[in-house]
Coordinates of C-alpha atoms and ligand atoms in Angstrom, one line a residue:
X1 CA -12.0 174.5 195.9
X2 CA -14.2 173.2 198.7
X3 CA -17.1 175.1 197.1
X4 CA -16.3 173.5 193.8
X5 CA -16.5 170.0 195.4
X6 CA -19.9 170.8 196.9
X7 CA -21.3 172.0 193.6
X8 CA -24.9 170.9 193.2
X9 CA -25.5 168.2 190.7
X10 CA -27.8 169.6 188.0
X11 CA -26.6 168.3 184.7
X12 CA -25.8 164.9 183.2
X13 CA -22.2 165.9 183.0
X14 CA -22.1 166.3 186.8
X15 CA -22.8 162.5 187.1
X16 CA -19.4 161.8 185.6
X17 CA -20.9 159.5 183.0
X18 CA -18.6 158.5 180.2
X19 CA -18.6 160.3 176.9
X20 CA -20.4 157.5 175.0
X21 CA -23.3 157.8 177.4
X22 CA -23.3 161.6 177.4
X23 CA -23.4 161.6 173.6
X24 CA -26.3 159.2 173.5
X25 CA -28.2 161.3 176.1
X26 CA -27.7 164.4 174.1
X27 CA -28.9 162.6 171.0
X28 CA -32.0 161.3 172.8
X29 CA -32.8 165.0 173.5
X30 CA -32.5 164.7 177.2
X31 CA -31.1 168.0 178.3
X32 CA -31.4 167.9 182.0
X33 CA -31.9 165.0 184.4
X34 CA -35.4 164.5 185.8
X35 CA -35.9 164.7 189.6
X36 CA -35.7 160.9 190.0
X37 CA -32.5 160.8 187.9
X38 CA -31.0 163.6 190.0
X39 CA -31.7 161.6 193.1
X40 CA -31.1 158.1 192.0
X41 CA -28.1 158.2 189.7
X42 CA -25.4 159.2 192.2
X43 CA -26.7 156.7 194.8
X44 CA -26.8 153.8 192.3
X45 CA -23.4 154.8 190.9
X46 CA -22.2 154.7 194.5
X47 CA -23.1 151.0 194.5
X48 CA -26.0 151.2 197.0
X49 CA -29.2 149.3 196.9
X50 CA -32.2 151.5 196.1
X51 CA -35.9 151.4 196.6
X52 CA -37.3 153.9 194.2
X53 CA -40.9 155.0 194.4
X54 CA -41.6 156.5 191.0
X55 CA -44.2 156.2 188.4
X56 CA -43.8 155.7 184.7
X57 CA -43.2 159.0 183.0
X58 CA -40.7 160.3 185.6
X59 CA -37.7 159.1 183.7
X60 CA -37.1 156.2 186.1
X61 CA -35.8 153.9 183.4
X62 CA -32.8 156.0 182.5
X63 CA -32.3 156.6 186.2
X64 CA -31.4 152.9 186.6
X65 CA -30.0 152.2 183.1
X66 CA -27.4 154.9 183.0
X67 CA -25.5 153.7 186.1
X68 CA -25.9 150.1 184.9
X69 CA -24.4 151.0 181.5
X70 CA -21.5 152.7 183.4
X71 CA -20.9 149.7 185.5
X72 CA -21.2 147.1 182.8
X73 CA -19.0 149.4 180.6
X74 CA -18.3 147.1 177.7
X75 CA -18.9 143.7 176.2
X76 CA -17.2 141.1 178.3
X77 CA -17.6 137.3 178.6
X78 CA -20.7 135.4 177.7
X79 CA -23.1 135.7 180.6
X80 CA -25.3 138.6 181.7
X81 CA -23.9 140.8 184.4
X82 CA -27.1 142.8 184.9
X83 CA -30.7 141.6 184.9
X84 CA -33.7 143.8 184.7
X85 CA -37.0 142.2 185.5
X86 CA -40.3 143.7 184.3
X87 CA -43.8 142.5 184.8
X88 CA -44.9 142.7 181.1
X89 CA -43.5 142.1 177.7
X90 CA -44.4 145.6 176.8
X91 CA -42.4 147.2 179.6
X92 CA -39.6 144.8 179.1
X93 CA -39.4 145.8 175.4
X94 CA -39.5 149.5 176.3
X95 CA -36.6 149.0 178.7
X96 CA -34.6 147.3 176.1
X97 CA -35.4 150.1 173.6
X98 CA -34.0 152.5 176.2
X99 CA -30.8 150.4 176.4
X100 CA -30.5 150.6 172.7
X101 CA -31.0 154.3 172.8
X102 CA -28.6 155.1 175.7
X103 CA -26.1 152.3 174.9
X104 CA -25.7 153.1 171.3
X105 CA -22.1 154.3 171.5
X106 CA -21.0 151.3 173.6
X107 CA -20.5 147.8 172.5
X108 CA -22.6 146.4 175.4
X109 CA -24.7 143.4 174.2
X110 CA -28.3 143.2 175.4
X111 CA -31.5 141.4 174.7
X112 CA -35.0 141.0 176.0
X113 CA -36.8 137.7 176.7
X114 CA -40.5 137.2 177.4
X115 CA -43.1 134.6 177.1
X116 CA -45.9 134.1 174.6
X117 CA -43.7 132.9 171.9
X118 CA -41.2 130.0 171.4
X119 CA -37.8 130.5 173.1
X120 CA -35.7 129.3 170.2
X121 CA -34.6 132.7 168.8
X122 CA -34.2 134.1 172.4
X123 CA -31.9 131.1 173.2
X124 CA -29.9 131.7 170.1
X125 CA -29.3 135.3 171.0
X126 CA -28.3 134.4 174.5
X127 CA -25.8 131.9 173.2
X128 CA -24.0 134.6 171.3
X129 CA -23.1 136.2 174.6
X130 CA -24.6 139.2 176.4
X131 CA -24.1 141.7 179.1
X132 CA -27.5 143.0 180.1
X133 CA -30.7 140.9 180.0
X134 CA -34.2 142.3 180.3
X135 CA -36.8 139.7 181.1
X136 CA -40.2 138.9 182.3
X137 CA -39.9 136.6 185.4
X138 CA -41.4 133.4 184.1
X139 CA -39.4 133.2 180.9
X140 CA -36.2 134.0 182.7
X141 CA -36.7 131.1 185.1
X142 CA -37.9 128.8 182.3
X143 CA -34.7 129.4 180.3
X144 CA -32.5 129.1 183.5
X145 CA -34.1 125.8 184.4
X146 CA -33.5 124.5 180.9
X147 CA -29.9 125.3 181.4
X148 CA -29.8 128.0 178.7
X149 CA -28.9 130.8 181.0
X150 CA -25.9 131.1 183.3
X151 CA -26.7 133.6 186.1
X152 CA -23.6 133.3 188.2
X153 CA -22.1 136.5 186.9
X154 CA -25.0 138.7 187.8
X155 CA -23.9 141.8 189.7
X156 CA -26.9 144.0 189.4
X157 CA -30.6 143.0 189.7
X158 CA -33.4 145.4 189.0
X159 CA -37.1 144.8 189.7
X160 CA -39.0 147.3 187.8
X161 CA -42.7 148.0 188.6
X162 CA -42.4 145.7 191.5
X163 CA -45.9 146.4 192.7
X164 CA -47.3 145.1 189.4
X165 CA -45.0 142.0 189.6
X166 CA -46.5 141.3 193.0
X167 CA -50.0 141.8 191.7
X168 CA -49.4 139.5 188.8
X169 CA -48.2 136.7 191.1
X170 CA -44.5 136.6 190.1
X171 CA -43.3 136.3 193.7
X172 CA -42.4 132.5 193.3
X173 CA -40.2 133.2 190.3
X174 CA -38.5 136.1 192.0
X175 CA -37.8 134.1 195.1
X176 CA -36.4 131.3 192.9
X177 CA -34.2 133.7 191.1
X178 CA -32.9 135.2 194.3
X179 CA -31.8 131.7 195.3
X180 CA -29.7 131.1 192.3
X181 CA -27.9 134.4 191.6
X182 CA -24.8 135.5 193.5
X183 CA -25.5 137.0 196.9
X184 CA -23.0 139.8 196.5
X185 CA -24.8 142.1 194.1
X186 CA -26.5 145.5 193.8
X187 CA -30.3 145.5 194.0
X188 CA -32.6 148.1 192.7
X189 CA -36.3 148.0 193.2
X190 CA -38.7 150.4 191.5
X191 CA -42.4 150.6 192.2
X192 CA -45.1 153.1 191.6
X193 CA -46.6 152.6 195.1
X194 CA -45.6 151.5 198.5
X195 CA -47.8 148.5 198.4
X196 CA -47.4 146.4 201.6
X197 CA -46.2 143.5 199.5
X198 CA -43.6 145.7 198.0
X199 CA -42.4 146.7 201.4
X200 CA -42.2 143.0 202.3
X201 CA -40.3 142.2 199.1
X202 CA -37.9 145.1 199.7
X203 CA -37.1 143.7 203.2
X204 CA -36.2 140.3 201.7
X205 CA -34.4 141.6 198.7
X206 CA -32.6 144.9 199.5
X207 CA -29.7 145.5 201.8
X208 CA -29.8 148.8 203.7
X209 CA -31.5 150.4 200.8
X210 CA -31.7 154.1 200.2
X211 CA -35.2 155.1 199.6
X212 CA -35.9 157.6 196.9
X213 CA -39.3 159.0 196.2
X214 CA -40.4 161.4 193.6
X215 CA -43.4 163.1 195.0
X216 CA -45.0 165.9 193.1
X217 CA -43.2 169.0 194.0
X218 CA -44.8 171.7 196.0
X219 CA -46.3 173.1 192.9
X220 CA -48.0 176.2 191.8
X221 CA -50.7 174.1 190.2
X222 CA -53.3 175.1 192.7
X223 CA -52.7 178.7 192.0
X224 CA -52.6 178.5 188.2
X225 CA -55.9 178.3 186.5
X226 CA -55.9 175.3 184.2
X227 CA -58.1 174.2 181.4
X228 CA -58.1 171.1 179.2
X229 CA -59.6 170.7 175.7
X230 CA -59.9 167.4 174.0
X231 CA -58.6 168.2 170.5
X232 CA -58.7 165.3 168.2
X233 CA -55.7 165.8 165.9
X234 CA -52.9 168.0 164.8
X235 CA -54.8 170.2 162.3
X236 CA -57.5 170.9 164.9
X237 CA -54.9 171.7 167.4
X238 CA -53.6 174.3 165.0
X239 CA -57.1 175.7 164.4
X240 CA -57.7 175.8 168.2
X241 CA -54.4 177.6 168.8
X242 CA -55.3 180.1 166.1
X243 CA -58.7 180.7 167.7
X244 CA -57.5 181.3 171.3
X245 CA -54.6 183.6 170.4
X246 CA -57.0 186.0 168.7
X247 CA -57.3 187.9 171.9
X248 CA -54.0 189.7 171.5
X249 CA -54.3 191.7 174.7
X250 CA -54.8 188.8 177.0
X251 CA -52.4 186.4 175.1
X252 CA -49.5 188.8 175.0
X253 CA -46.7 186.6 176.2
X254 CA -47.3 183.0 175.4
X255 CA -45.2 179.9 175.8
X256 CA -46.3 177.0 173.6
X257 CA -45.0 173.6 174.5
X258 CA -44.7 170.8 172.1
X259 CA -43.4 167.2 172.5
X260 CA -41.0 167.2 169.5
X261 CA -38.6 169.5 167.9
X262 CA -40.5 169.0 164.7
X263 CA -43.8 170.1 166.2
X264 CA -42.0 173.1 167.7
X265 CA -40.6 174.1 164.4
X266 CA -43.9 173.6 162.6
X267 CA -45.9 175.6 165.1
X268 CA -43.4 178.4 165.0
X269 CA -43.4 178.5 161.2
X270 CA -47.1 178.5 161.1
X271 CA -47.4 181.5 163.5
X272 CA -44.7 183.3 161.6
X273 CA -46.4 182.7 158.3
X274 CA -49.7 184.0 159.6
X275 CA -48.0 187.0 161.1
X276 CA -49.5 186.6 164.6
X277 CA -46.5 188.4 166.2
X278 CA -42.9 187.7 166.8
X279 CA -42.1 184.1 167.4
X280 CA -39.0 182.2 168.6
X281 CA -38.5 178.5 168.9
X282 CA -36.2 176.8 171.4
X283 CA -35.4 173.2 171.4
X284 CA -32.5 170.7 171.6
X285 CA -31.3 171.5 168.0
X286 CA -30.9 175.2 168.6
X287 CA -27.5 176.3 169.7
X288 CA -27.0 177.7 173.2
X289 CA -26.5 181.3 171.9
X290 CA -29.6 181.2 169.8
X291 CA -31.6 179.9 172.8
X292 CA -30.3 182.6 175.1
X293 CA -31.0 185.3 172.5
X294 CA -34.5 184.0 172.0
X295 CA -35.2 183.9 175.7
X296 CA -33.8 187.4 176.2
X297 CA -36.1 188.7 173.4
X298 CA -39.0 187.0 174.9
X299 CA -38.2 188.3 178.4
X300 CA -37.8 191.8 177.0
X301 CA -41.4 191.7 175.6
X302 CA -40.4 192.0 172.0
X303 CA -41.5 188.5 171.2
X304 CA -45.1 187.3 171.7
X305 CA -44.6 183.6 171.3
X306 CA -42.0 181.2 172.5
X307 CA -42.4 177.7 171.2
X308 CA -40.5 175.2 173.3
X309 CA -39.9 171.5 173.9
X310 CA -39.6 170.2 177.4
X311 CA -35.9 169.9 176.9
X312 CA -35.9 173.7 177.1
X313 CA -38.7 174.1 179.6
X314 CA -36.7 173.9 182.8
X315 CA -34.3 176.6 181.8
X316 CA -37.1 179.1 181.1
X317 CA -37.0 181.7 183.7
X318 CA -39.5 184.3 182.6
X319 CA -42.0 186.1 184.7
X320 CA -45.1 187.8 183.4
X321 CA -45.9 185.0 181.0
X322 CA -49.6 185.5 180.2
X323 CA -50.3 181.9 179.1
X324 CA -48.8 178.5 178.7
X325 CA -50.3 176.4 176.0
X326 CA -49.6 172.7 176.1
X327 CA -49.9 172.0 172.4
X328 CA -48.9 168.4 173.2
X329 CA -49.1 166.6 176.4
X330 CA -45.6 166.0 177.9
X331 CA -43.8 162.6 177.9
X332 CA -42.5 163.1 181.4
X333 CA -45.5 163.8 183.6
X334 CA -43.6 166.0 185.9
X335 CA -42.9 168.3 183.0
X336 CA -46.5 169.3 183.1
X337 CA -45.8 170.9 186.5
X338 CA -42.7 172.6 185.1
X339 CA -44.5 173.8 182.1
X340 CA -47.4 175.4 183.9
X341 CA -45.2 176.8 186.6
X342 CA -44.1 179.3 183.9
X343 CA -47.3 181.2 184.3
X344 CA -48.3 183.0 187.4
X345 CA -51.3 185.0 186.3
X346 CA -54.7 183.5 186.5
X347 CA -57.0 184.5 183.7
X348 CA -60.6 183.6 183.3
X349 CA -59.9 181.5 180.2
X350 CA -57.2 179.6 182.1
X351 CA -53.6 180.6 182.2
X352 CA -52.4 177.0 181.4
X353 CA -54.3 175.5 178.5
X354 CA -53.8 172.0 177.4
X355 CA -54.8 170.3 174.1
X356 CA -55.0 166.5 174.2
X357 CA -55.9 164.0 171.5
X358 CA -57.5 160.7 172.4
X359 CA -54.2 158.9 173.0
X360 CA -52.9 161.8 175.0
X361 CA -56.0 161.6 177.3
X362 CA -54.4 158.5 178.8
X363 CA -51.4 160.6 179.9
X364 CA -53.7 163.3 181.2
X365 CA -55.2 160.9 183.7
X366 CA -51.7 160.0 184.8
X367 CA -50.8 163.7 185.2
X368 CA -53.9 164.2 187.2
X369 CA -52.9 161.4 189.5
X370 CA -49.5 163.1 189.9
X371 CA -50.8 166.5 190.6
X372 CA -53.7 165.1 192.7
X373 CA -56.3 167.1 191.0
X374 CA -58.5 167.0 188.0
X375 CA -57.7 169.5 185.2
X376 CA -61.0 171.3 184.5
X377 CA -62.2 170.4 181.0
X378 CA -64.0 172.6 178.6
X379 CA -65.8 171.7 175.3
X380 CA -64.2 172.9 172.1
X381 CA -65.6 176.3 171.1
X382 CA -68.1 175.8 168.4
X383 CA -66.4 178.3 166.1
X384 CA -63.3 176.1 165.9
X385 CA -63.3 173.7 162.9
X386 CA -62.8 170.1 163.8
X387 CA -60.7 168.7 161.0
X388 CA -61.0 165.1 159.8
X389 CA -58.8 162.6 161.5
X390 CA -56.7 161.2 158.7
X391 CA -56.4 157.5 158.3
X392 CA -52.7 157.7 159.4
X393 CA -53.7 159.7 162.5
X394 CA -56.4 157.3 163.4
X395 CA -54.0 154.4 163.1
X396 CA -51.4 156.2 165.1
X397 CA -53.8 157.0 167.9
X398 CA -55.3 153.5 167.9
X399 CA -51.8 152.1 168.1
X400 CA -50.8 154.4 170.9
X401 CA -53.9 153.5 172.9
X402 CA -53.3 149.8 172.3
X403 CA -49.8 150.2 173.4
X404 CA -50.9 152.0 176.6
X405 CA -53.5 149.3 177.4
X406 CA -51.1 146.5 176.8
X407 CA -48.5 148.0 179.0
X408 CA -51.1 148.2 181.8
X409 CA -52.6 144.8 181.1
X410 CA -50.6 142.1 179.5
X411 CA -53.7 140.1 178.7
X412 CA -55.1 142.9 176.5
X413 CA -55.1 141.6 173.0
X414 CA -55.3 144.9 171.2
X415 CA -58.2 146.2 169.2
X416 CA -55.9 147.8 166.7
X417 CA -54.7 144.6 165.1
X418 CA -58.1 143.1 164.9
X419 CA -59.7 146.1 163.3
X420 CA -57.5 147.1 160.5
X421 CA -60.3 149.3 159.2
X422 CA -61.1 152.8 160.3
X423 CA -63.2 153.0 163.3
X424 CA -64.9 156.2 164.5
X425 CA -63.7 157.8 167.7
X426 CA -66.1 159.8 169.9
X427 CA -64.7 162.9 168.3
X428 CA -65.6 161.8 164.9
X429 CA -69.0 160.7 165.8
X430 CA -70.1 164.0 167.0
X431 CA -68.2 166.4 164.8
X432 CA -68.9 168.5 161.8
X433 CA -67.6 167.5 158.5
X434 CA -64.0 168.6 158.0
X435 CA -62.9 170.9 155.2
X436 CA -60.7 168.9 152.8
X437 CA -58.8 172.1 151.9
X438 CA -56.0 172.5 154.3
X439 CA -55.4 175.6 156.3
X440 CA -51.9 176.3 155.0
X441 CA -50.5 174.3 157.9
X442 CA -49.9 171.3 155.8
X443 CA -47.5 173.1 153.6
X444 CA -44.8 172.1 155.9
X445 CA -46.3 168.8 156.9
X446 CA -46.1 165.5 155.0
X447 CA -48.4 163.6 157.3
X448 CA -50.8 164.6 159.9
X449 CA -49.3 162.3 162.6
X450 CA -48.8 163.8 166.0
X451 CA -47.1 160.9 167.5
X452 CA -44.6 160.5 170.2
Ligands
AMP501 P1 -39.9 156.5 182.0 O1 -40.5 157.1 183.3 O2 -38.6 155.9 182.2 O3 -40.9 155.7 181.3 O4 -39.6 157.8 181.0 C1 -40.6 158.5 180.4 C2 -40.1 159.2 179.2 O5 -39.2 160.3 179.5 C3 -39.4 158.4 178.1 O6 -39.9 158.7 176.9 C4 -38.0 158.8 178.2 O7 -37.3 158.7 177.0 C5 -38.1 160.3 178.6 N1 -37.0 160.8 179.4 C6 -36.2 160.1 180.3 N2 -35.3 161.0 180.9 C7 -35.5 162.2 180.3 C8 -34.8 163.4 180.5 N3 -33.9 163.6 181.3 N4 -35.3 164.5 179.7 C9 -36.3 164.3 178.8 N5 -36.9 163.1 178.6 C10 -36.5 162.1 179.4

């Protein structure tokens, strides 16, 4: 029994979250907690103050939201019991989207308030009663000072991206807020860096905090040969995949990672149709038994390709993988490390091969920061046909890039909305004309979008 009690926490079930949350987590496709979630959730659920050093992409939002959703539990009263402050409207909106996602089976009321537009609708929503409020600091204090917000029931306060809030000069609003909310509360501070101003803030703001840091794990990255190709869109990714797997001998046991279940299914179907060898797909929609069987067949060497989403990546325990192909760049940056850790054999061509479209290149830079090295890049082989970027794809990529820029810089107005028309990317400027006939890939595709 004692052994039982000391069982290591590895799954979401182990956190003793309620069924509503577990169901939402499952539906979101999160199969296993990320490292920051493993570390932070039990401590936050234990009621402690936390100073978390983690970058975007580590799963930090769910790390603080899940315990808050547990604590707030259900709709009650009129006034917010948890406040989450974020430096930008974009980040605030993203956090609220995460609450919608994870709180979907609860009746918890939440909203997001930010500047840049009139407060009328926001005030109306607040007046209906709410449990969790996500806000940018100025708008929060503005509505409080107008008497529109009652903060005396706040029991949890989160400062997300605290370093950025300091940089953006929000300290006065934060100090003001700390004066008016109840002293007895739980405080959580998240920051990407240990900026001296953040340390100063944490001393003012946190009580005996537990410091949690997700540092890049001691990784095999240095020993795995990596290569990056900038591949403009989905159809070109397929052409590129087809090109590199031609070398059957070298590419004999390949794991292909995609971001979505749909891409996993589509890539697997494509390989099957073209008869490139035995293929199995594993992702969140596949039953446990199917997954185990697929894995066993792959391990046994009967299967050449395993197409997987990150949901499945951590459970993959296969040695002798010849190559890992990142068909899409992962959402959670640490997953890059998990993914490429599946291959141990360095090949000249690179045992871990990553395809990134222009929007994904932003994430590549973040991954490079995380792994503290640059992923060597190679030009696309001239034999691979560069397919036209469809209008939808161009829009999706432009929107994605705008989104990223805006989340980094709130003053960024966004090129996307100004230029409704098609503008050429660097890829398009230098490429050959694409063949309008499709390669058979689109039989199963309605649109060429490759979006998150
Ligand atoms: P964040 O660092 O909070 O911005 O999260 C980055 C991305 O990872 C978001 O798209 C989340 O939806 C996703 N995510 C968070 N937790 C998990 C998890 N345990 N498994 C898979 N994806 C996750």
